[in-house]
Amino acid sequence: MAWAQQSTKTKNPSAKAASAKPKKPTTLSEAWWQSLDSTWQDFFLQSVKIKTEDAPLDTVLNRLKMVKTLNLNRLKVPSLEPLSVFDSLERLNLIGSEITDLAPIEK
């Protein structure tokens, strides 16, 4: 993906240990986007009708913030965790998906 996170090296071993388990992003942000695998990134790009991964990330995130409905029909993902940051989401179609746990999106 065009927005792949670059790794950073640290000389402080305790800082490295502290960063071993990054916190899950809680808002639609660059950190959230970079935490997604390519299946989710591709899905979201298609959902907001952006045909290229070269679109500015802020454009993608702004469009995603307005999403009210998502259709995950047959999307092969193990969890709805990436959807936990969506505040405006009102409808979710999971027909044919492998999702069995709605806990990540319960509010």
GROMACS .gro file of N, CA and C in nm, residues 33-106:
model
  222
   33TRP      N    1  -0.516   0.344   0.999
   33TRP     CA    2  -0.503   0.293   0.862
   33TRP      C    3  -0.384   0.200   0.850
   34GLN      N    4  -0.273   0.238   0.906
   34GLN     CA    5  -0.151   0.158   0.895
   34GLN      C    6  -0.161   0.028   0.975
   35SER      N    7  -0.251   0.022   1.070
   35SER     CA    8  -0.270  -0.101   1.148
   35SER      C    9  -0.353  -0.204   1.072
   36LEU      N   10  -0.416  -0.164   0.962
   36LEU     CA   11  -0.503  -0.253   0.884
   36LEU      C   12  -0.421  -0.340   0.789
   37ASP      N   13  -0.470  -0.462   0.768
   37ASP     CA   14  -0.406  -0.545   0.666
   37ASP      C   15  -0.460  -0.504   0.528
   38SER      N   16  -0.403  -0.558   0.423
   38SER     CA   17  -0.440  -0.516   0.287
   38SER      C   18  -0.585  -0.549   0.253
   39THR      N   19  -0.641  -0.655   0.311
   39THR     CA   20  -0.782  -0.688   0.285
   39THR      C   21  -0.872  -0.575   0.330
   40TRP      N   22  -0.849  -0.525   0.453
   40TRP     CA   23  -0.931  -0.415   0.504
   40TRP      C   24  -0.904  -0.287   0.426
   41GLN      N   25  -0.779  -0.255   0.397
   41GLN     CA   26  -0.749  -0.133   0.323
   41GLN      C   27  -0.817  -0.134   0.186
   42ASP      N   28  -0.807  -0.246   0.115
   42ASP     CA   29  -0.872  -0.257  -0.016
   42ASP      C   30  -1.023  -0.242  -0.003
   43PHE      N   31  -1.080  -0.306   0.099
   43PHE     CA   32  -1.224  -0.297   0.121
   43PHE      C   33  -1.266  -0.152   0.144
   44PHE      N   34  -1.195  -0.081   0.231
   44PHE     CA   35  -1.231   0.058   0.261
   44PHE      C   36  -1.214   0.148   0.139
   45LEU      N   37  -1.110   0.128   0.060
   45LEU     CA   38  -1.092   0.208  -0.062
   45LEU      C   39  -1.210   0.187  -0.157
   46GLN      N   40  -1.252   0.062  -0.172
   46GLN     CA   41  -1.369   0.033  -0.258
   46GLN      C   42  -1.496   0.091  -0.199
   47SER      N   43  -1.509   0.087  -0.067
   47SER     CA   44  -1.630   0.137  -0.001
   47SER      C   45  -1.651   0.286  -0.021
   48VAL      N   46  -1.543   0.361  -0.027
   48VAL     CA   47  -1.554   0.505  -0.045
   48VAL      C   48  -1.527   0.545  -0.191
   49LYS      N   49  -1.527   0.444  -0.277
   49LYS     CA   50  -1.516   0.464  -0.422
   49LYS      C   51  -1.389   0.540  -0.462
   50ILE      N   52  -1.279   0.499  -0.402
   50ILE     CA   53  -1.149   0.552  -0.442
   50ILE      C   54  -1.078   0.438  -0.514
   51LYS      N   55  -1.045   0.462  -0.639
   51LYS     CA   56  -0.992   0.355  -0.723
   51LYS      C   57  -0.841   0.341  -0.717
   52THR      N   58  -0.774   0.430  -0.652
   52THR     CA   59  -0.629   0.422  -0.648
   52THR      C   60  -0.577   0.437  -0.506
   53GLU      N   61  -0.473   0.363  -0.474
   53GLU     CA   62  -0.412   0.376  -0.342
   53GLU      C   63  -0.323   0.500  -0.334
   54ASP      N   64  -0.311   0.573  -0.445
   54ASP     CA   65  -0.230   0.694  -0.447
   54ASP      C   66  -0.308   0.818  -0.406
   55ALA      N   67  -0.436   0.803  -0.374
   55ALA     CA   68  -0.515   0.917  -0.326
   55ALA      C   69  -0.459   0.959  -0.191
   56PRO      N   70  -0.467   1.088  -0.161
   56PRO     CA   71  -0.418   1.134  -0.030
   56PRO      C   72  -0.492   1.064   0.084
   57LEU      N   73  -0.417   1.021   0.183
   57LEU     CA   74  -0.476   0.948   0.294
   57LEU      C   75  -0.582   1.031   0.366
   58ASP      N   76  -0.561   1.162   0.377
   58ASP     CA   77  -0.662   1.244   0.446
   58ASP      C   78  -0.795   1.242   0.371
   59THR      N   79  -0.791   1.230   0.238
   59THR     CA   80  -0.914   1.218   0.159
   59THR      C   81  -0.987   1.088   0.193
   60VAL      N   82  -0.913   0.980   0.199
   60VAL     CA   83  -0.971   0.849   0.234
   60VAL      C   84  -1.033   0.855   0.373
   61LEU      N   85  -0.960   0.905   0.470
   61LEU     CA   86  -1.010   0.910   0.608
   61LEU      C   87  -1.132   1.000   0.621
   62ASN      N   88  -1.133   1.114   0.553
   62ASN     CA   89  -1.248   1.203   0.558
   62ASN      C   90  -1.372   1.137   0.499
   63ARG      N   91  -1.356   1.063   0.392
   63ARG     CA   92  -1.471   0.991   0.335
   63ARG      C   93  -1.518   0.880   0.428
   64LEU      N   94  -1.425   0.810   0.489
   64LEU     CA   95  -1.463   0.702   0.580
   64LEU      C   96  -1.537   0.755   0.703
   65LYS      N   97  -1.504   0.874   0.748
   65LYS     CA   98  -1.571   0.933   0.864
   65LYS      C   99  -1.720   0.955   0.840
   66MET      N  100  -1.760   0.963   0.714
   66MET     CA  101  -1.900   0.989   0.680
   66MET      C  102  -1.978   0.861   0.649
   67VAL      N  103  -1.912   0.747   0.647
   67VAL     CA  104  -1.977   0.621   0.611
   67VAL      C  105  -2.083   0.584   0.714
   68LYS      N  106  -2.203   0.556   0.664
   68LYS     CA  107  -2.313   0.514   0.751
   68LYS      C  108  -2.348   0.367   0.731
   69THR      N  109  -2.314   0.312   0.614
   69THR     CA  110  -2.347   0.174   0.583
   69THR      C  111  -2.225   0.104   0.522
   70LEU      N  112  -2.200  -0.018   0.567
   70LEU     CA  113  -2.094  -0.099   0.508
   70LEU      C  114  -2.149  -0.236   0.475
   71ASN      N  115  -2.108  -0.287   0.361
   71ASN     CA  116  -2.152  -0.417   0.314
   71ASN      C  117  -2.031  -0.510   0.315
   72LEU      N  118  -2.024  -0.597   0.415
   72LEU     CA  119  -1.912  -0.690   0.427
   72LEU      C  120  -1.946  -0.828   0.371
   73ASN      N  121  -2.042  -0.835   0.280
   73ASN     CA  122  -2.080  -0.964   0.222
   73ASN      C  123  -1.958  -1.041   0.175
   74ARG      N  124  -1.943  -1.158   0.229
   74ARG     CA  125  -1.839  -1.252   0.189
   74ARG      C  126  -1.696  -1.201   0.206
   75LEU      N  127  -1.678  -1.093   0.281
   75LEU     CA  128  -1.543  -1.044   0.309
   75LEU      C  129  -1.477  -1.140   0.407
   76LYS      N  130  -1.361  -1.187   0.373
   76LYS     CA  131  -1.291  -1.287   0.455
   76LYS      C  132  -1.199  -1.218   0.556
   77VAL      N  133  -1.258  -1.177   0.667
   77VAL     CA  134  -1.183  -1.117   0.777
   77VAL      C  135  -1.224  -1.188   0.906
   78PRO      N  136  -1.131  -1.201   1.000
   78PRO     CA  137  -1.162  -1.275   1.123
   78PRO      C  138  -1.232  -1.192   1.230
   79SER      N  139  -1.227  -1.059   1.219
   79SER     CA  140  -1.278  -0.975   1.326
   79SER      C  141  -1.330  -0.842   1.272
   80LEU      N  142  -1.421  -0.782   1.347
   80LEU     CA  143  -1.473  -0.650   1.315
   80LEU      C  144  -1.395  -0.540   1.387
   81GLU      N  145  -1.285  -0.573   1.448
   81GLU     CA  146  -1.206  -0.477   1.525
   81GLU      C  147  -1.179  -0.347   1.450
   82PRO      N  148  -1.144  -0.349   1.320
   82PRO     CA  149  -1.119  -0.223   1.250
   82PRO      C  150  -1.240  -0.130   1.245
   83LEU      N  151  -1.360  -0.183   1.266
   83LEU     CA  152  -1.481  -0.101   1.261
   83LEU      C  153  -1.510  -0.032   1.394
   84SER      N  154  -1.435  -0.065   1.497
   84SER     CA  155  -1.462  -0.008   1.629
   84SER      C  156  -1.441   0.143   1.634
   85VAL      N  157  -1.374   0.200   1.536
   85VAL     CA  158  -1.348   0.345   1.534
   85VAL      C  159  -1.454   0.425   1.459
   86PHE      N  160  -1.550   0.356   1.400
   86PHE     CA  161  -1.653   0.424   1.321
   86PHE      C  162  -1.765   0.476   1.411
   87ASP      N  163  -1.777   0.607   1.420
   87ASP     CA  164  -1.881   0.668   1.502
   87ASP      C  165  -2.013   0.683   1.428
   88SER      N  166  -2.007   0.699   1.296
   88SER     CA  167  -2.129   0.727   1.219
   88SER      C  168  -2.191   0.602   1.157
   89LEU      N  169  -2.131   0.486   1.176
   89LEU     CA  170  -2.182   0.363   1.117
   89LEU      C  171  -2.318   0.326   1.176
   90GLU      N  172  -2.417   0.310   1.089
   90GLU     CA  173  -2.553   0.276   1.132
   90GLU      C  174  -2.597   0.138   1.086
   91ARG      N  175  -2.546   0.094   0.972
   91ARG     CA  176  -2.587  -0.035   0.915
   91ARG      C  177  -2.465  -0.114   0.874
   92LEU      N  178  -2.473  -0.245   0.897
   92LEU     CA  179  -2.363  -0.334   0.864
   92LEU      C  180  -2.422  -0.464   0.810
   93ASN      N  181  -2.385  -0.500   0.689
   93ASN     CA  182  -2.432  -0.623   0.627
   93ASN      C  183  -2.321  -0.726   0.636
   94LEU      N  184  -2.347  -0.838   0.702
   94LEU     CA  185  -2.246  -0.942   0.722
   94LEU      C  186  -2.282  -1.074   0.655
   95ILE      N  187  -2.378  -1.073   0.564
   95ILE     CA  188  -2.423  -1.196   0.499
   95ILE      C  189  -2.306  -1.264   0.430
   96GLY      N  190  -2.286  -1.392   0.460
   96GLY     CA  191  -2.180  -1.470   0.397
   96GLY      C  192  -2.042  -1.444   0.454
   97SER      N  193  -2.033  -1.363   0.559
   97SER     CA  194  -1.901  -1.338   0.618
   97SER      C  195  -1.870  -1.447   0.721
   98GLU      N  196  -1.749  -1.447   0.770
   98GLU     CA  197  -1.706  -1.543   0.872
   98GLU      C  198  -1.714  -1.486   1.013
   99ILE      N  199  -1.774  -1.371   1.028
   99ILE     CA  200  -1.782  -1.301   1.157
   99ILE      C  201  -1.878  -1.373   1.251
  100THR      N  202  -1.830  -1.398   1.373
  100THR     CA  203  -1.914  -1.461   1.474
  100THR      C  204  -1.924  -1.377   1.602
  101ASP      N  205  -1.842  -1.271   1.611
  101ASP     CA  206  -1.837  -1.190   1.733
  101ASP      C  207  -1.859  -1.044   1.699
  102LEU      N  208  -1.964  -0.985   1.757
  102LEU     CA  209  -1.995  -0.844   1.734
  102LEU      C  210  -1.939  -0.752   1.844
  103ALA      N  211  -1.870  -0.808   1.941
  103ALA     CA  212  -1.818  -0.731   2.053
  103ALA      C  213  -1.734  -0.609   2.011
  104PRO      N  214  -1.650  -0.619   1.909
  104PRO     CA  215  -1.568  -0.502   1.873
  104PRO      C  216  -1.649  -0.378   1.832
  105ILE      N  217  -1.774  -0.396   1.791
  105ILE     CA  218  -1.852  -0.280   1.747
  105ILE      C  219  -1.963  -0.244   1.843
  106GLU      N  220  -1.975  -0.314   1.954
  106GLU     CA  221  -2.077  -0.280   2.052
  106GLU      C  222  -2.037  -0.152   2.123
   0.00000   0.00000   0.00000
